[in-house]
CSV table of C-alpha atoms in Angstrom, one decimal:
chain,number,residue,atom,x,y,z
X,3,MET,CA,41.8,-96.2,14.1
X,4,GLU,CA,40.2,-95.2,17.4
X,5,LYS,CA,37.1,-93.1,17.2
X,6,VAL,CA,37.6,-89.5,18.1
X,7,THR,CA,35.7,-86.2,18.4
X,8,ILE,CA,36.3,-83.9,15.5
X,9,GLY,CA,35.2,-80.3,15.2
X,10,VAL,CA,34.7,-78.6,11.8
X,11,VAL,CA,34.2,-74.9,11.4
X,12,GLY,CA,32.7,-74.0,8.0
X,13,LEU,CA,30.1,-76.4,6.5
X,14,GLY,CA,30.4,-75.6,2.8
X,15,LEU,CA,31.4,-78.0,0.1
X,16,MET,CA,34.8,-78.8,1.6
X,17,GLY,CA,33.8,-78.7,5.3
X,18,GLY,CA,30.6,-80.6,4.6
X,19,SER,CA,32.4,-83.3,2.6
X,20,LEU,CA,35.0,-83.6,5.3
X,21,CYS,CA,32.2,-84.1,7.9
X,22,LYS,CA,30.5,-86.7,5.8
X,23,ALA,CA,33.7,-88.6,5.2
X,24,LEU,CA,34.9,-88.6,8.8
X,25,GLY,CA,31.5,-89.3,10.1
X,26,ALA,CA,31.3,-92.4,7.8
X,27,ASN,CA,34.3,-93.7,9.7
X,28,GLY,CA,32.4,-93.6,12.9
X,29,HIS,CA,34.0,-90.4,14.4
X,30,ARG,CA,31.8,-88.0,16.4
X,31,ILE,CA,31.5,-84.9,14.3
X,32,LEU,CA,30.7,-81.4,15.7
X,33,GLY,CA,30.2,-78.6,13.2
X,34,ARG,CA,29.3,-75.0,12.9
X,35,ASP,CA,28.7,-72.4,10.1
X,36,THR,CA,28.2,-68.7,10.2
X,37,ASP,CA,24.9,-69.3,8.4
X,38,GLU,CA,22.6,-70.8,11.0
X,39,HIS,CA,20.4,-72.3,8.2
X,40,VAL,CA,23.4,-74.3,7.0
X,41,SER,CA,24.2,-75.5,10.6
X,42,LYS,CA,20.5,-76.6,11.0
X,43,TYR,CA,20.5,-78.4,7.7
X,44,ALA,CA,23.7,-80.2,8.7
X,45,LEU,CA,22.1,-81.3,11.9
X,46,LEU,CA,18.9,-82.4,10.3
X,47,THR,CA,20.6,-84.4,7.6
X,48,GLY,CA,23.1,-86.0,9.9
X,49,VAL,CA,26.2,-84.3,8.3
X,50,ILE,CA,27.1,-83.4,11.9
X,51,ALA,CA,26.1,-85.1,15.2
X,52,GLU,CA,26.0,-81.9,17.2
X,53,GLU,CA,26.7,-78.2,16.8
X,54,LEU,CA,30.2,-77.1,17.6
X,55,THR,CA,29.6,-74.6,20.4
X,56,GLU,CA,32.4,-72.9,22.4
X,57,GLU,CA,31.5,-75.1,25.3
X,58,ARG,CA,32.2,-78.2,23.2
X,59,VAL,CA,35.5,-77.0,21.7
X,60,PRO,CA,37.5,-78.6,24.5
X,61,GLU,CA,36.0,-82.0,23.6
X,62,CYS,CA,37.7,-82.0,20.2
X,63,ASP,CA,40.6,-84.2,19.5
X,64,TYR,CA,41.0,-82.6,16.0
X,65,LEU,CA,39.7,-79.2,14.8
X,66,PHE,CA,39.4,-78.4,11.1
X,67,LEU,CA,39.0,-74.8,9.8
X,68,ALA,CA,37.2,-75.0,6.5
X,69,ILE,CA,36.7,-71.3,6.0
X,70,CYS,CA,38.5,-68.5,4.2
X,71,PRO,CA,42.1,-67.5,5.2
X,72,ALA,CA,41.4,-64.4,7.2
X,73,ALA,CA,38.4,-66.0,8.9
X,74,ALA,CA,40.4,-69.1,9.8
X,75,VAL,CA,43.1,-67.0,11.6
X,76,GLU,CA,40.5,-64.9,13.4
X,77,THR,CA,38.5,-68.0,14.4
X,78,LEU,CA,41.6,-69.8,15.8
X,79,ARG,CA,42.6,-66.7,17.7
X,80,ARG,CA,39.1,-66.6,19.3
X,81,LEU,CA,38.9,-70.3,20.1
X,82,ALA,CA,42.6,-70.8,21.1
X,83,PRO,CA,42.0,-70.4,24.9
X,84,LEU,CA,39.4,-73.3,24.7
X,85,ILE,CA,41.5,-75.8,22.7
X,86,ARG,CA,43.2,-78.6,24.6
X,87,LYS,CA,46.9,-78.9,24.4
X,88,ASP,CA,46.8,-82.4,22.8
X,89,THR,CA,44.4,-81.2,20.1
X,90,VAL,CA,45.6,-81.0,16.5
X,91,VAL,CA,44.2,-78.0,14.5
X,92,CYS,CA,44.3,-78.0,10.7
X,93,ASP,CA,43.0,-75.5,8.2
X,94,ILE,CA,42.0,-76.5,4.6
X,95,CYS,CA,42.5,-73.0,3.0
X,96,GLY,CA,43.8,-72.6,-0.5
X,97,VAL,CA,46.8,-70.5,0.5
X,98,LYS,CA,49.2,-71.2,3.3
X,99,ARG,CA,51.5,-68.3,4.1
X,100,ALA,CA,48.6,-66.0,5.1
X,101,VAL,CA,47.3,-68.7,7.4
X,102,CYS,CA,50.3,-70.7,8.7
X,103,GLU,CA,52.5,-67.9,9.9
X,104,PRO,CA,49.9,-66.4,12.3
X,105,CYS,CA,48.4,-69.7,13.3
X,106,PHE,CA,51.7,-71.3,14.2
X,107,GLY,CA,52.2,-68.4,16.6
X,108,ILE,CA,48.8,-68.7,18.1
X,109,ALA,CA,49.2,-72.5,18.6
X,110,GLU,CA,52.6,-72.0,20.2
X,111,GLU,CA,51.2,-69.4,22.6
X,112,TYR,CA,48.4,-71.7,23.8
X,113,GLY,CA,50.4,-75.0,23.6
X,114,PHE,CA,48.4,-77.0,21.0
X,115,THR,CA,49.5,-78.1,17.5
X,116,PHE,CA,48.6,-76.4,14.2
X,117,ILE,CA,49.3,-77.9,10.8
X,118,GLY,CA,48.4,-76.2,7.6
X,119,GLY,CA,46.4,-78.3,5.1
X,120,HIS,CA,45.1,-78.1,1.6
X,121,PRO,CA,43.1,-80.9,-0.1
X,122,MET,CA,43.7,-81.2,-3.8
X,123,ALA,CA,40.0,-81.9,-4.5
X,124,GLY,CA,36.9,-80.0,-5.3
X,125,ARG,CA,33.9,-79.5,-7.5
X,126,GLN,CA,32.7,-76.5,-9.6
X,127,PHE,CA,29.7,-76.1,-7.3
X,128,SER,CA,29.8,-74.7,-3.7
X,129,GLY,CA,27.6,-75.2,-0.7
X,130,ILE,CA,26.8,-78.1,1.7
X,131,LYS,CA,24.1,-79.5,-0.6
X,132,TYR,CA,27.0,-80.6,-3.0
X,133,ALA,CA,29.1,-82.1,-0.2
X,134,VAL,CA,29.9,-85.8,-0.7
X,135,ALA,CA,31.7,-88.3,1.4
X,136,ASP,CA,33.9,-89.5,-1.4
X,137,LEU,CA,35.2,-86.0,-2.5
X,138,PHE,CA,38.7,-86.8,-1.3
X,139,ARG,CA,39.0,-90.3,-2.7
X,140,ASP,CA,42.4,-90.8,-4.4
X,141,ALA,CA,43.2,-87.1,-3.9
X,142,THR,CA,46.4,-85.6,-2.5
X,143,MET,CA,46.4,-83.7,0.8
X,144,ILE,CA,49.1,-81.1,1.2
X,145,LEU,CA,50.3,-80.6,4.8
X,146,VAL,CA,52.4,-77.7,6.1
X,147,PRO,CA,53.7,-78.4,9.6
X,148,LYS,CA,55.8,-75.9,11.4
X,149,GLU,CA,59.6,-76.4,11.3
X,150,HIS,CA,60.7,-79.3,13.5
X,151,GLU,CA,57.1,-80.4,14.2
X,152,ASP,CA,56.8,-83.7,16.0
X,153,LEU,CA,56.6,-86.4,13.3
X,154,PHE,CA,54.3,-88.5,15.3
X,155,THR,CA,51.7,-85.7,15.4
X,156,VAL,CA,52.0,-85.3,11.6
X,157,SER,CA,51.7,-89.0,11.1
X,158,ARG,CA,48.6,-89.1,13.4
X,159,LEU,CA,46.9,-86.4,11.3
X,160,SER,CA,47.9,-88.2,8.1
X,161,GLY,CA,46.4,-91.4,9.3
X,162,LEU,CA,43.1,-89.7,10.1
X,163,LEU,CA,43.0,-88.1,6.6
X,164,ARG,CA,44.0,-91.3,4.8
X,165,GLY,CA,40.9,-92.8,6.4
X,166,VAL,CA,38.7,-90.5,4.3
X,167,GLY,CA,40.3,-91.5,1.0
X,168,PHE,CA,43.3,-89.4,0.5
X,169,ARG,CA,45.8,-91.4,-1.5
X,170,GLN,CA,48.9,-89.3,-0.9
X,171,MET,CA,50.2,-86.8,1.6
X,172,THR,CA,52.6,-84.1,0.4
X,173,ILE,CA,54.6,-82.4,3.1
X,174,THR,CA,55.9,-78.9,2.2
X,175,THR,CA,56.5,-75.4,3.3
X,176,ALA,CA,54.0,-72.6,3.1
X,177,ASP,CA,55.9,-70.6,0.5
X,178,ARG,CA,56.5,-73.7,-1.7
X,179,HIS,CA,52.8,-74.5,-1.5
X,180,ASP,CA,51.8,-71.0,-2.5
X,181,GLU,CA,54.3,-70.9,-5.4
X,182,MET,CA,53.0,-74.2,-6.9
X,183,ILE,CA,49.3,-73.5,-6.3
X,184,ALA,CA,49.6,-70.2,-8.1
X,185,PHE,CA,50.4,-72.2,-11.3
X,186,THR,CA,48.4,-75.4,-10.8
X,187,SER,CA,45.1,-73.9,-9.5
X,188,GLN,CA,44.9,-70.1,-9.2
X,189,LEU,CA,46.1,-69.3,-12.8
X,190,ALA,CA,43.7,-71.8,-14.2
X,191,HIS,CA,40.8,-70.1,-12.4
X,192,VAL,CA,41.8,-66.7,-13.7
X,193,VAL,CA,42.2,-68.0,-17.3
X,194,SER,CA,38.9,-69.8,-17.2
X,195,ASN,CA,37.1,-66.8,-15.7
X,196,ALA,CA,38.5,-64.4,-18.3
X,197,TYR,CA,38.0,-66.8,-21.2
X,198,ILE,CA,34.3,-67.0,-20.7
X,199,LYS,CA,34.0,-63.2,-21.0
X,200,SER,CA,34.4,-63.4,-24.8
X,201,PRO,CA,31.3,-62.0,-26.6
X,202,THR,CA,31.3,-65.2,-28.6
X,203,ALA,CA,30.7,-67.3,-25.5
X,204,ALA,CA,26.9,-66.7,-25.6
X,205,GLU,CA,26.7,-68.3,-29.0
X,206,HIS,CA,28.8,-71.4,-28.3
X,207,LEU,CA,26.0,-73.9,-28.3
X,208,SER,CA,26.3,-76.4,-31.1
X,209,PHE,CA,29.9,-75.3,-31.7
X,210,SER,CA,31.6,-76.6,-28.6
X,211,ALA,CA,32.8,-79.9,-27.2
X,212,GLY,CA,35.4,-81.1,-24.6
X,213,SER,CA,37.8,-78.2,-25.0
X,214,TYR,CA,35.2,-75.6,-24.1
X,215,ARG,CA,33.9,-77.7,-21.3
X,216,ASP,CA,37.3,-78.3,-19.8
X,217,LEU,CA,38.5,-74.7,-20.1
X,218,THR,CA,35.3,-73.2,-18.6
X,219,ARG,CA,34.7,-75.7,-15.8
X,220,VAL,CA,36.2,-73.5,-13.0
X,221,ALA,CA,34.9,-70.2,-14.3
X,222,LYS,CA,31.9,-70.7,-12.0
X,223,LEU,CA,33.7,-69.8,-8.8
X,224,ASN,CA,33.0,-68.1,-5.5
X,225,GLU,CA,34.3,-64.6,-6.3
X,226,HIS,CA,34.6,-63.5,-2.7
X,227,MET,CA,36.7,-66.5,-1.7
X,228,TRP,CA,38.9,-66.4,-4.8
X,229,THR,CA,39.5,-62.7,-4.5
X,230,GLU,CA,41.0,-63.3,-1.0
X,231,LEU,CA,43.0,-66.2,-2.2
X,232,PHE,CA,44.4,-64.3,-5.2
X,233,LEU,CA,45.4,-61.3,-3.2
X,234,ASP,CA,47.0,-63.4,-0.4
X,235,ASN,CA,49.2,-64.9,-3.1
X,236,ALA,CA,49.7,-61.9,-5.3
X,237,ASP,CA,53.4,-62.3,-5.8
X,238,HIS,CA,53.4,-65.9,-7.0
X,239,LEU,CA,50.1,-65.5,-9.0
X,240,GLY,CA,51.4,-62.2,-10.6
X,241,PHE,CA,54.6,-64.1,-11.8
X,242,GLU,CA,52.5,-66.8,-13.4
X,243,LEU,CA,50.2,-64.2,-15.1
X,244,ASP,CA,53.2,-62.3,-16.5
X,245,CYS,CA,54.6,-65.6,-17.9
X,246,LEU,CA,51.2,-66.4,-19.5
X,247,ILE,CA,50.8,-62.9,-20.9
X,248,ARG,CA,54.2,-63.0,-22.5
X,249,SER,CA,53.5,-66.3,-24.1
X,250,LEU,CA,50.1,-65.2,-25.4
X,251,GLN,CA,51.6,-62.1,-26.9
X,252,GLU,CA,54.0,-64.3,-28.9
X,253,TYR,CA,51.2,-66.3,-30.3
X,254,ARG,CA,49.2,-63.2,-31.0
X,255,ASP,CA,52.1,-61.5,-32.8
X,256,ALA,CA,52.8,-64.6,-35.0
X,257,ILE,CA,49.1,-64.9,-36.0
X,258,ALA,CA,48.8,-61.2,-36.7
X,259,ALA,CA,51.9,-61.3,-38.9
X,260,GLY,CA,50.8,-64.5,-40.7
X,261,ASP,CA,54.1,-66.0,-39.5
X,262,ALA,CA,53.5,-69.7,-39.9
X,263,GLU,CA,57.0,-70.7,-39.1
X,264,THR,CA,57.0,-68.9,-35.7
X,265,LEU,CA,53.5,-70.1,-34.9
X,266,CYS,CA,54.4,-73.7,-35.7
X,267,ARG,CA,57.5,-73.4,-33.5
X,268,LEU,CA,55.5,-72.1,-30.6
X,269,LEU,CA,52.9,-74.8,-30.9
X,270,LYS,CA,55.6,-77.5,-31.2
X,271,GLU,CA,57.3,-76.1,-28.0
X,272,GLY,CA,54.1,-76.3,-26.1
X,273,ARG,CA,53.4,-79.9,-27.3
X,274,GLU,CA,56.9,-81.1,-26.4
X,275,LYS,CA,56.7,-79.4,-23.0
X,276,LYS,CA,53.5,-81.2,-22.2
X,277,GLU,CA,54.8,-84.5,-23.4
X,278,ALA,CA,58.0,-84.1,-21.4
X,279,ILE,CA,56.1,-83.2,-18.2
X,280,ASP,CA,53.7,-86.2,-18.6
X,281,LYS,CA,56.7,-88.6,-18.8
X,282,GLU,CA,58.1,-87.4,-15.5
């Protein structure tokens, strides 16, 4: 693939990893972060080749927004007059409706292309010091193009992203993305974060193994970012929480009543559901 100039706004775990992965492919990487110390660190360590100043925005063939949803929209609105018409802009936020709807409008107004994105990859740590070039290896990238988007443009972005290790591209709508992510990601973060609040948690050492480790892995989250993501997807996440609460109440009632038959049935249903899903 030809070498291009790529701008990345936001140099945390995701943005920093994207810079490292794209830079390893020989592309020229321009980056910026609201924290000037992070930007300087990225320059000194070679994560980026140059700082992404407003003067350099027109040089970008691709522009990635690796920041929170509201900031991504505001940043695109501010930079839009500087973006070339043949540039492809992509965010990598965890929700899509709150980002895609306004950004599609901004892109249409200024004549460039915006495609929503969400990499299905991550770590339990945040910050550029944990960024790695192989973070996206064998992961899925979700893309949300506007309706009737030029397929060549989507294919061009997909090709760039496959070059950093993504195994699969999933094309969907913003609403479908948010519906599914409420279950596969957001609910898991809520459950993990709530689970660790048990007063027993402080005494878990010497009594825990894989189950504890797996369930608490994502409890260590960025509360500011996840608050925004949860509230941006309140309807879908609320539905999933209601489903979980109803199920938990069924288990709780059966245990409180000493109802072995009902409890065994509930556990059997869960096991069979997991087995059926795994076969699909």
